[in-house]
CSV table of C-alpha atoms and ligand atoms in Angstrom, one decimal:
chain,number,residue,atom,x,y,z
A,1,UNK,CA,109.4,97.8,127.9
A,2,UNK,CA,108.5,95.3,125.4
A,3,UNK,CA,105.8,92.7,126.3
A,4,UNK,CA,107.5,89.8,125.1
A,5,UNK,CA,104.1,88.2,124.0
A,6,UNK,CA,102.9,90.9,122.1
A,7,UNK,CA,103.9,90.9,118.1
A,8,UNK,CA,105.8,94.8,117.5
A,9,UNK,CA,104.7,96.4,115.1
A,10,UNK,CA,105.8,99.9,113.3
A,11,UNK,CA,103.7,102.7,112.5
A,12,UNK,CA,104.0,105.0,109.2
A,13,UNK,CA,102.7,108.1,109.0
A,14,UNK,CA,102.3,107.8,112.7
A,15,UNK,CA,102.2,112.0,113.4
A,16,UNK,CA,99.1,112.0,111.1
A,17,UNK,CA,95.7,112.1,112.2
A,18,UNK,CA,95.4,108.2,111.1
A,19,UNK,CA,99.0,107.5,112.6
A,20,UNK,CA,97.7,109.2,115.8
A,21,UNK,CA,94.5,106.6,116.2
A,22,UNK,CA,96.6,103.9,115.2
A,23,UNK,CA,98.6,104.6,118.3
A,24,UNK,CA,95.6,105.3,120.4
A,25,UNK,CA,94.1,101.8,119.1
A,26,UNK,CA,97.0,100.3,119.7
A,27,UNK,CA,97.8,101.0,123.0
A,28,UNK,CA,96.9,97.8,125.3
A,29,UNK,CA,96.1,96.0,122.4
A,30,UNK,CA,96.2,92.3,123.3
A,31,UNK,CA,98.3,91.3,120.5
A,32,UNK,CA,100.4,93.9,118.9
A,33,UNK,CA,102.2,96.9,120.4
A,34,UNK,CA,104.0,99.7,119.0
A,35,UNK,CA,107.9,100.0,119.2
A,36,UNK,CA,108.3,102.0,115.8
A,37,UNK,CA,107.1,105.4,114.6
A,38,UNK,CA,107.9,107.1,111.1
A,39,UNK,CA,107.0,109.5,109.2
A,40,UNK,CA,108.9,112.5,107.0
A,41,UNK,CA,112.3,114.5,107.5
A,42,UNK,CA,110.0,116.9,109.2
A,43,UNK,CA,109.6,114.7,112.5
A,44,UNK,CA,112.5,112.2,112.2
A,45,UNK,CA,114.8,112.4,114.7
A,46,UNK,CA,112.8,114.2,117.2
A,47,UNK,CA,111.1,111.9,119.9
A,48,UNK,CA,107.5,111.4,119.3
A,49,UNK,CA,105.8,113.4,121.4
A,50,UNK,CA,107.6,116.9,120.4
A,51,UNK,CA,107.0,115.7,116.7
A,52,UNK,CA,103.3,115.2,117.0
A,53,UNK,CA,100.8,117.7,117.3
A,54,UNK,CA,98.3,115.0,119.6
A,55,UNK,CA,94.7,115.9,118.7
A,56,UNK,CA,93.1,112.9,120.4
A,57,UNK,CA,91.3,113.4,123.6
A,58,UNK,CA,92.7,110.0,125.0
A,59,UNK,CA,96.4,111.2,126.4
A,60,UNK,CA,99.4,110.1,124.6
A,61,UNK,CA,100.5,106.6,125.7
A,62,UNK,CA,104.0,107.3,127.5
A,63,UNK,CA,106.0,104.6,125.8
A,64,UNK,CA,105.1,106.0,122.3
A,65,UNK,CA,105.5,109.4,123.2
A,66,UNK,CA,109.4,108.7,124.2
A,67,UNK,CA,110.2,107.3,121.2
A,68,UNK,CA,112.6,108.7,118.3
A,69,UNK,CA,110.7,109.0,115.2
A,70,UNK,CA,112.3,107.2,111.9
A,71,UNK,CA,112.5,107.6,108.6
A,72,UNK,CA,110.2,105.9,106.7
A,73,UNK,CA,113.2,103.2,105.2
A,74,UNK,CA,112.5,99.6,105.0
A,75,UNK,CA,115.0,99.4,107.8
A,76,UNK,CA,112.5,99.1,110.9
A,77,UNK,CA,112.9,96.5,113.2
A,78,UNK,CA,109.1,95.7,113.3
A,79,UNK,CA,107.7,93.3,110.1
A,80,UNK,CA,104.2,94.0,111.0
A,81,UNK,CA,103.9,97.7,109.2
A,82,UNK,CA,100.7,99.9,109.7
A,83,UNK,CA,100.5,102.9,107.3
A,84,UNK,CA,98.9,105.9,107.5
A,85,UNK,CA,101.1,107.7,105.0
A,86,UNK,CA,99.7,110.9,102.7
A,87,UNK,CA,99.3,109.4,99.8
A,88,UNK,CA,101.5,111.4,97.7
A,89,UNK,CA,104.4,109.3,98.8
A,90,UNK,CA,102.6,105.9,100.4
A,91,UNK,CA,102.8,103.8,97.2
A,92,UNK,CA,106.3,103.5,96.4
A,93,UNK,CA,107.4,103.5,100.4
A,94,UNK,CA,104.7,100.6,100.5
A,95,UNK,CA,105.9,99.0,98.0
A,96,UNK,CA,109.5,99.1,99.4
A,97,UNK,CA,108.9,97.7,102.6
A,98,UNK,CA,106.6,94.6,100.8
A,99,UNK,CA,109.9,93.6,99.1
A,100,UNK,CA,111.7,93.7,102.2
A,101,UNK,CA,109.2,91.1,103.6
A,102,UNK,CA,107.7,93.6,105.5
A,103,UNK,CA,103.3,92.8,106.3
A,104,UNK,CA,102.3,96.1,105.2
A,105,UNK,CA,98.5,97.3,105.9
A,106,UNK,CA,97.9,100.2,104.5
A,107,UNK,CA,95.1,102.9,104.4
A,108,UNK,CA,96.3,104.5,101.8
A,109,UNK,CA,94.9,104.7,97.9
A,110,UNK,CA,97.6,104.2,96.3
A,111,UNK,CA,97.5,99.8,96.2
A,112,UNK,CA,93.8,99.2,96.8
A,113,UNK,CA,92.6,98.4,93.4
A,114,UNK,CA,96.3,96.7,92.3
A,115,UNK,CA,94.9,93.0,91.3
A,116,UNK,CA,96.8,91.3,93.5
A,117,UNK,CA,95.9,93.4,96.5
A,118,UNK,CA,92.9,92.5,99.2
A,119,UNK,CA,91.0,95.6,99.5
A,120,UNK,CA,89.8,94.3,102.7
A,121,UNK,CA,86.8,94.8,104.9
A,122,UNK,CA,86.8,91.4,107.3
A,123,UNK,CA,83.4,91.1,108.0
A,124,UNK,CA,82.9,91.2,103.6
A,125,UNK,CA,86.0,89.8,101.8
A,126,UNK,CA,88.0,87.9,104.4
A,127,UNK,CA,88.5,85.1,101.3
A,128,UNK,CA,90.0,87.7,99.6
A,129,UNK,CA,93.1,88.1,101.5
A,130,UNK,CA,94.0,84.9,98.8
A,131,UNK,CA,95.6,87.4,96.6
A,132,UNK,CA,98.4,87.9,99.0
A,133,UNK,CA,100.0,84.3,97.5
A,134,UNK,CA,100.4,85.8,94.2
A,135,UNK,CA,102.1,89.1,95.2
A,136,UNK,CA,105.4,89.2,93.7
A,137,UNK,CA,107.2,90.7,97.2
A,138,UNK,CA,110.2,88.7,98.8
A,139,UNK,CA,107.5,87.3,101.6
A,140,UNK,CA,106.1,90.2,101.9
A,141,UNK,CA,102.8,91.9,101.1
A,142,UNK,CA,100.6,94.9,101.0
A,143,UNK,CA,97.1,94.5,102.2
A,144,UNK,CA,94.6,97.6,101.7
A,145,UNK,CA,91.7,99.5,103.9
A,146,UNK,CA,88.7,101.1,101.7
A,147,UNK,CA,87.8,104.7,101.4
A,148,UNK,CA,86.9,105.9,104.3
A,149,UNK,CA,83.4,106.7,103.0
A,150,UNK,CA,83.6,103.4,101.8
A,151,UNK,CA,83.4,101.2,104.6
A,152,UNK,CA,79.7,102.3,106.3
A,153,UNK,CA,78.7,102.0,102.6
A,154,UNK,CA,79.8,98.8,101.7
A,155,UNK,CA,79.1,97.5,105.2
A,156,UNK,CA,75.1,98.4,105.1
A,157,UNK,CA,75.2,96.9,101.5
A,158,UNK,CA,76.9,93.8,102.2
A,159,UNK,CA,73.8,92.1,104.0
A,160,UNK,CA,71.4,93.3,101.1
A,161,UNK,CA,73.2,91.8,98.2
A,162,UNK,CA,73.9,88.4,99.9
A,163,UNK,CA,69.7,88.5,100.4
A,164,UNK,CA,68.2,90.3,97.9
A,165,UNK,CA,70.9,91.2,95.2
A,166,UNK,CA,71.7,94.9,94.6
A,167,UNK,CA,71.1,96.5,91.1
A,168,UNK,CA,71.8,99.9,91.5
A,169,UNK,CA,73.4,102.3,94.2
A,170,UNK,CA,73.2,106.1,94.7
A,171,UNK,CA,74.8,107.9,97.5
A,172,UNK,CA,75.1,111.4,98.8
A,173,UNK,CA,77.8,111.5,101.4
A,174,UNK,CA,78.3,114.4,104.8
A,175,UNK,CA,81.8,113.6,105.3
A,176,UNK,CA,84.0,114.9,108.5
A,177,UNK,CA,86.8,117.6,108.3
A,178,UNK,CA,89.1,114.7,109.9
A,179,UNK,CA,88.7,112.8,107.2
A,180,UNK,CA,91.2,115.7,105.1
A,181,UNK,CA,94.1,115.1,108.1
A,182,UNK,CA,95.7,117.4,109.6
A,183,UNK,CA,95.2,120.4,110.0
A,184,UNK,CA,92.8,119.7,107.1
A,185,UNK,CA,90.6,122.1,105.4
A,186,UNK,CA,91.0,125.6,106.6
A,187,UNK,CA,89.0,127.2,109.6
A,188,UNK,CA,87.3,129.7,106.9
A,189,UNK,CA,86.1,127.5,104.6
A,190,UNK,CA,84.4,125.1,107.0
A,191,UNK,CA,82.7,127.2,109.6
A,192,UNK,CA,79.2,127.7,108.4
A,193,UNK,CA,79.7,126.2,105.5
A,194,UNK,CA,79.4,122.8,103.1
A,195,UNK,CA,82.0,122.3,100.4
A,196,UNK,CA,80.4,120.2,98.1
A,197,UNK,CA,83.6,118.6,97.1
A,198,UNK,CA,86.7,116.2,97.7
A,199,UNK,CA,88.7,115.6,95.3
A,200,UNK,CA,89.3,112.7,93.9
A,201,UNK,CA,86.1,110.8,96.6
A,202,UNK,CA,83.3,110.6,94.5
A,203,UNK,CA,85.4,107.5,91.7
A,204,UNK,CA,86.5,106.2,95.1
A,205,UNK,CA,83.1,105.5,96.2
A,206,UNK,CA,81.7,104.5,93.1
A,207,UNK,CA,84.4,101.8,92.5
A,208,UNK,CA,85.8,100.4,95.1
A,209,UNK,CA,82.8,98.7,96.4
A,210,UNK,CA,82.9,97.2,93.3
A,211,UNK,CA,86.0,95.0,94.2
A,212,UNK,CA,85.0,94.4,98.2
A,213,UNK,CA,82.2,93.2,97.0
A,214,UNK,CA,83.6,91.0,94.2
A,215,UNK,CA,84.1,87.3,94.2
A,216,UNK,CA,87.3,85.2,94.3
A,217,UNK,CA,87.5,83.2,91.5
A,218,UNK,CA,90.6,81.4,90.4
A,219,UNK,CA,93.0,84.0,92.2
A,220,UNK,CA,91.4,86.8,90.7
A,221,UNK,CA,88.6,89.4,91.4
A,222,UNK,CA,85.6,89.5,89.6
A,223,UNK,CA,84.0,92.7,90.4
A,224,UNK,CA,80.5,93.2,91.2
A,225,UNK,CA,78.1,95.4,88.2
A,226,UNK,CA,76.2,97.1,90.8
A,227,UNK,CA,75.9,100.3,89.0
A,228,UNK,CA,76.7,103.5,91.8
A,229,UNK,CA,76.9,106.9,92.0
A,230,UNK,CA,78.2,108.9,94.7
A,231,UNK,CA,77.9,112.8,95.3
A,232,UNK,CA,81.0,113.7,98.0
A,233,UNK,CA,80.3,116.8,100.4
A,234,UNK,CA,83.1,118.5,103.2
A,235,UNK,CA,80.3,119.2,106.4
A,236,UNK,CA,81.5,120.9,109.7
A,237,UNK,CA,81.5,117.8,112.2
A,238,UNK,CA,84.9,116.5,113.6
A,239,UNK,CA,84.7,112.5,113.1
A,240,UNK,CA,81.9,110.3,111.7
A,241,UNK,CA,80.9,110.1,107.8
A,242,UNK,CA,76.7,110.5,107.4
A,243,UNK,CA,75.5,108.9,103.9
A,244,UNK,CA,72.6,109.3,102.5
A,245,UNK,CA,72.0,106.2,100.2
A,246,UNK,CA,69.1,104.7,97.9
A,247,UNK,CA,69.2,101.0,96.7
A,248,UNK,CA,67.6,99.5,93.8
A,249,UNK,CA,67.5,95.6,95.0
A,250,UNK,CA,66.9,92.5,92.2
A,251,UNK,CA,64.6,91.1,94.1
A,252,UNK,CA,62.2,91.9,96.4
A,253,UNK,CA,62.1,92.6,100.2
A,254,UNK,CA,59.8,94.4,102.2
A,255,UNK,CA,61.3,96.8,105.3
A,256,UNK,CA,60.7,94.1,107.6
A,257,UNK,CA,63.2,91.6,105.7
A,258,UNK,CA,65.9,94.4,104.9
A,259,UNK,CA,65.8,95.3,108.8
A,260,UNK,CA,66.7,91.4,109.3
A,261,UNK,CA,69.1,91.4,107.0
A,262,UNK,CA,71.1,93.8,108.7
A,263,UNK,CA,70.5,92.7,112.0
A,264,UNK,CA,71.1,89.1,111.2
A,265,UNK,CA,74.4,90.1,109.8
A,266,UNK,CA,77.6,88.6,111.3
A,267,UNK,CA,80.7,87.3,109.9
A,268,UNK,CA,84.4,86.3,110.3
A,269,UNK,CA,85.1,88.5,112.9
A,270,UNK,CA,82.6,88.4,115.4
A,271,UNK,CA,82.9,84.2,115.2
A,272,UNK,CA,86.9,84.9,116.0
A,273,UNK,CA,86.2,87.0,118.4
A,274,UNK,CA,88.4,89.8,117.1
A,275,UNK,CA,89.6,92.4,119.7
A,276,UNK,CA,88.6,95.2,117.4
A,277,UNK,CA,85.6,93.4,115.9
A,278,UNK,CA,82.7,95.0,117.0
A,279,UNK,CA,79.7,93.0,118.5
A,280,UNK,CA,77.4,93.9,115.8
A,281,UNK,CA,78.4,95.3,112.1
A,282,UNK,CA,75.6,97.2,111.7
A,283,UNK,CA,73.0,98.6,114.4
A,284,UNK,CA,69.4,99.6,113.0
A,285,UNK,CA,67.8,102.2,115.0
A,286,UNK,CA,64.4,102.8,114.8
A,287,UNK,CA,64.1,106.2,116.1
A,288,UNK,CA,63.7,109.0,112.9
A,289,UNK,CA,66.2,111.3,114.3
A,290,UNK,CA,69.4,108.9,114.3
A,291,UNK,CA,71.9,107.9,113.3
A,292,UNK,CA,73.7,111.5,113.9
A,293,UNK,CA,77.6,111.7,114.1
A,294,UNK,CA,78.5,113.0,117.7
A,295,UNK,CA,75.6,110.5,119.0
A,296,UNK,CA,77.1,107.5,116.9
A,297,UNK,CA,80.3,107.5,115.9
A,298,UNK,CA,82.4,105.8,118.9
A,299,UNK,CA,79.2,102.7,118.9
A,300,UNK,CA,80.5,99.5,119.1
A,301,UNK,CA,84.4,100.8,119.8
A,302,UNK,CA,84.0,103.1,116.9
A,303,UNK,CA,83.8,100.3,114.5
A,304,UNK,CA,80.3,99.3,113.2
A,305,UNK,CA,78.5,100.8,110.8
A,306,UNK,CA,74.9,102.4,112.1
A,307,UNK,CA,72.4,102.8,110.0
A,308,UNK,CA,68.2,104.4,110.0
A,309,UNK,CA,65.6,105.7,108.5
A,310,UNK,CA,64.6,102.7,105.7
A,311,UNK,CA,61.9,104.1,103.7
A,312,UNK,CA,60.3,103.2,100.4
A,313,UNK,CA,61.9,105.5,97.7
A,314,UNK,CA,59.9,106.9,94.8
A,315,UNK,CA,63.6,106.5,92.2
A,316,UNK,CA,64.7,103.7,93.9
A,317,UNK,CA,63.0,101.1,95.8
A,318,UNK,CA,64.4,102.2,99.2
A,319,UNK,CA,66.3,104.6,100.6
A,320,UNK,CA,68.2,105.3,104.4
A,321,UNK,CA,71.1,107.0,106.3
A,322,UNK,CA,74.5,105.4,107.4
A,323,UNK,CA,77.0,106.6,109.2
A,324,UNK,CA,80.9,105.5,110.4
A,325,UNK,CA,83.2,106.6,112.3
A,326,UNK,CA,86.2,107.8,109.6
A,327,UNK,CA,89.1,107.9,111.1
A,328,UNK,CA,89.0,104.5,113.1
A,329,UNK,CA,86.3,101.5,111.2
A,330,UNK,CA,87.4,103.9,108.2
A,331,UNK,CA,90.9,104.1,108.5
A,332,UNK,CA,93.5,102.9,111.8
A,333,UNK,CA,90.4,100.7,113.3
A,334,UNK,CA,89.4,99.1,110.0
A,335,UNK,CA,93.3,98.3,109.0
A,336,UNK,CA,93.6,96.8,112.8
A,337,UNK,CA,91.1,94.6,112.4
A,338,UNK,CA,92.2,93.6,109.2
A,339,UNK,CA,95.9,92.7,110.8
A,340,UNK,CA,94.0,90.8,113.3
A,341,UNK,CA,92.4,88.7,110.9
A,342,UNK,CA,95.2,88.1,109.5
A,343,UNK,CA,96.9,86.6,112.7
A,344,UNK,CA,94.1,84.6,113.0
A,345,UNK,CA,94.4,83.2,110.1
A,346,UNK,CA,98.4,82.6,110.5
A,347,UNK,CA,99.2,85.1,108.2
A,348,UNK,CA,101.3,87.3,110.4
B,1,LIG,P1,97.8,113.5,107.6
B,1,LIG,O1,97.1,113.8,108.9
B,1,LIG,O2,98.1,114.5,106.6
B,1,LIG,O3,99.1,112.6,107.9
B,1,LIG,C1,100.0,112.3,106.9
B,1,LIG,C2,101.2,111.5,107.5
B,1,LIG,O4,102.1,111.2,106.4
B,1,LIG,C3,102.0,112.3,108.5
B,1,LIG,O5,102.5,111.4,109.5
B,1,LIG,C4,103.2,112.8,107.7
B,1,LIG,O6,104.4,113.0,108.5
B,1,LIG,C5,103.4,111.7,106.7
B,1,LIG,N1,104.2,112.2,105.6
B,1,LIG,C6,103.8,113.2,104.7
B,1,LIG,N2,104.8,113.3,103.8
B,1,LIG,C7,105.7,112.4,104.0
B,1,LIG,C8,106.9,112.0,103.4
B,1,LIG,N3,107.4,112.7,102.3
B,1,LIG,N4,107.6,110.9,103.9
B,1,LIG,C9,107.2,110.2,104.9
B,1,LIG,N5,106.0,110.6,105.6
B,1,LIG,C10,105.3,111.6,105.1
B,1,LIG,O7,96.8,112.4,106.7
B,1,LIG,P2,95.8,111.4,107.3
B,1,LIG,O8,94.4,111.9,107.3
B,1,LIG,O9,96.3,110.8,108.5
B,1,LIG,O10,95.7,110.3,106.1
B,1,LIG,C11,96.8,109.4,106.0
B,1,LIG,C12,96.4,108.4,104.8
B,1,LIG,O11,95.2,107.7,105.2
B,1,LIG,C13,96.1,109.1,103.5
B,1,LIG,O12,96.6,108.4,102.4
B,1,LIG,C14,94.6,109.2,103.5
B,1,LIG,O13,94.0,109.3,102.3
B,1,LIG,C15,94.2,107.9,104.2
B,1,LIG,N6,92.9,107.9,104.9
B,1,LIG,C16,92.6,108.9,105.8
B,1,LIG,C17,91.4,108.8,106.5
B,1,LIG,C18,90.9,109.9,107.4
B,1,LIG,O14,89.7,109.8,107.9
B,1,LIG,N7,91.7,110.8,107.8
B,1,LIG,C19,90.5,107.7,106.3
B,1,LIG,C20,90.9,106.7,105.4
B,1,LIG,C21,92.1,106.8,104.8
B,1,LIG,P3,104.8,114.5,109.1
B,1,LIG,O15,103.9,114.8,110.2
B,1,LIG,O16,106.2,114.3,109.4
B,1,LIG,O17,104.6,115.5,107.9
C-alpha cells in the first residue's frame, strides 16, 4: 500500500549492489517510498525478490520484494528516478528518462562531468544544483553523485580549502570489494591479496573534485586548480573506502586549526535537517589506531566522512586517513540525500 504522503519513486539498477541499498535506505523513509524496480532483461518480469540475489544483512522490505521488476523504459509511473545502473548502459537510459521529465539522480559516471550537470555533494555544492535550469530535458534533469572514493575525499577537503586554501593533493586509496558490484572481483584474486588497480579510478579521483569543489559563476563551473594525484588499490574488506591523503595548504594552519576546521564544519544539510544528513560531516578521532573500516563505516547512518591521524608531512605539509562508507555516503546514501535536498529546495 502506497502512503499517500510519501513522493514514489522508481529505482534503476535496483538488483545491484547500489539498487539493493537504495531500497534498504529507502524503506521507512519519511518522504519517498519505492513503488518501481528496474533493471535488465535478465530480472524483468520476475518479481523482485526471485530477481535479486539480497546481500544486505537488513531483510528485504516485503513490499519491494513483491514487486515485478521493469524494464528500464521511460515508461515508469514514478518521476522521481534513483539509478544505480552499470554504467555501460546508464548514460543513454539516463538521458532518456531526463527528456521524459523524469528527476533522475544518478550514481553513475557517465553525466557527472556533463557542464550542465550538478555533480553534487550537499554539504559542498548545494548552489550548484543551478545548472539544472540550463538542461535542455523536457522538465526533466539528471543530477549526479561523485566517485565513490570521491566523496570522503572531497568531504575532509572541503573544510580546509574554505580555511586555509588547498594547493596540492595526493592520495593513496584501500578501496572495498563492494565497491566493484556484484559479485565483484573474484574470490581468488581478493583473498590475501591487494590489487593495486581499478580501472578507470585513479582520473576519477583526480578530477572530479575538481568540479565539486568549483564555483558557480554565471551558470557555469569554474573548476578548482588544486593539483591531485590519486593511486587506486582493490583491499579485501566488504564496505568502507580508507584513504590515505597528504595536503599541501596556501596558507598556514597548525593541527590545532585543521582539527577546527573539520569539526566546525556544517552545512546545508545539517541546518535542513535532512533525514539522511548526518549529524556531523566529518568526525576527527584522536585515537592513532582509527579510523578503520568495519569500526567506522555505518558512523553517523553510514554517511559522514571520518577522518585521523593529522601529522606534519615531510613532502607535503600534512598528511591523515579518511574513510567512507562506499556503497551508501558514496553511492544510494549520498544520491538520497542529494534528492532530499532537492525537495527542500522545491525542486522535486
Ligand atoms: P552492479 O552490482 O553490477 O549492478 C548493476 C545494475 O545494473 C544491476 O541492477 C543490473 O541489473 C543493471 N544492469 C546491467 N545491465 C543492464 C542493462 N543492459 N539494462 C538495464 N539494467 C542493467 O553495480 P553497482 O556496484 O551497484 O554499481 C551501479 C552503478 O553505481 C555503477 O555505475 C557504479 O560505477 C556506480 N557506483 C557504485 C558504487 C559502489 O560502491 N558499488 C559506488 C558509487 C557508484 P541485472 O541484475 O538485471 O543484471
Amino acid at each position: 500500500m502506497l502512503n499517500n504522503e510519501k513522493i514514489p519513486v522508481g529505482v534503476l539498477g535496483a538488483t545491484g549492489s547500489v539498487g539493493q541499498k537504495f531500497i534498504e535506505l529507502l524503506s521507512n523513509h519519511p518522504w519517498f517510498e519505492v513503488t518501481e524496480v528496474a533493471a535488465s532483461e535478465r530480472s524483468s518480469g520476475k518479481k523482485y525478490k526471485d530477481a535479486v540475489n539480497w546481500i544486505l544483512s537488513t531483510p528485504l522490505p516485503k513490499d519491494v520484494a513483491e514487486l515485478i521488476v521493469k524494464e528500464c523504459e521511460p515508461n515508469l509511473k514514478s518521476k522521481i528516478i534513483f539509478s544505480g545502473l552499470d554504467s555501460s548502459v546508464a548514460g543513454p537510459i539516463e538521458e532518456a528518462f531526463a527528456k521524459e521529465g523524469y528527476v533522475v539522480v544518478s550514481n553513475s559516471k557517465n553525466h557527472r562531468m556533463d557542464k550542465d550537470v550538478p555533480l553534487l555533494v550537499p554539504e559542498i555544492n548545494a548552489d550548484h544544483l543551478e545548472l539544472i535550469k540550463a538542461q535542455k530535458y523536457n522538465g526533466g534533469c539528471i543530477v549526479t553523485n561523485p566517485n565513490c572514493s570521491t566523496i570522503g575525499l572531497v568531504l575532509a577537503l572541503k573544510p580546509l580549502e574554505d580555511n586555509f586554501g588547498l594547493e596540492a593533493v595526493n592520495v593513496v586509496t584501500m578501496q572495498a570489494l563492494s565497491g566493484a558490484g556484484y559479485p565483484g572481483v573474484a574470490s581468488l584474486d581478493t583473498i590475501d591479496n591487494v590489487i593495486p588497480f581499478i580501472s578507470g579510478e585513479e582520473p576519477k579521483l583526480e578530477t572530479e573534485p575538481l568540479k565539486i569543489l568549483g564555483k558557480l559563476s554565471k551558470g557555469q563551473i569554474i573548476n578548482n586548480d588544486i593539483k591531485i594525484s590519486a593511486q587506486c588499490n582493490r583491499v579485501s574488506v566488504v564496505d568502507g573506502h580508507l584513504e590515505c591523503v597528504q595536503v599541501k595548504l596556501k596558507k598556514k594552519a597548525s593541527i590545532e586549526e585543521i582539527k577546527e576546521a573539520w569539526k566546525n564544519f556544517s552545512a546545508e544539510p545539517q541546518k535542513l535537517n535532512l533525514p539522511t544528513a548526518p549529524l556531523k560531516p566529518v568526525h576527527y578521532f584522536e585515537e592513532e589506531k582509527y579510523p578503520q573500516p568495519r569500526i567506522h563505516r555505518n558512523l553517523d547512518k553510514g554517511m559522514a566522512a571520518s577522518v585521523g591521524r593529522l601529522r606534519e608531512d615531510n613532502l607535503f605539509d600534512y598528511k591523515f586517513v579518511v574513510l567512507s562508507h562506499n556503497t551508501n555516503r558514496g553511492a544510494a546514501g549520498g544520491a538520497l540525500l542529494c534528492a532530499e535536498l532537492m525537495k527542500a529546495k522545491g525542486l522535486i
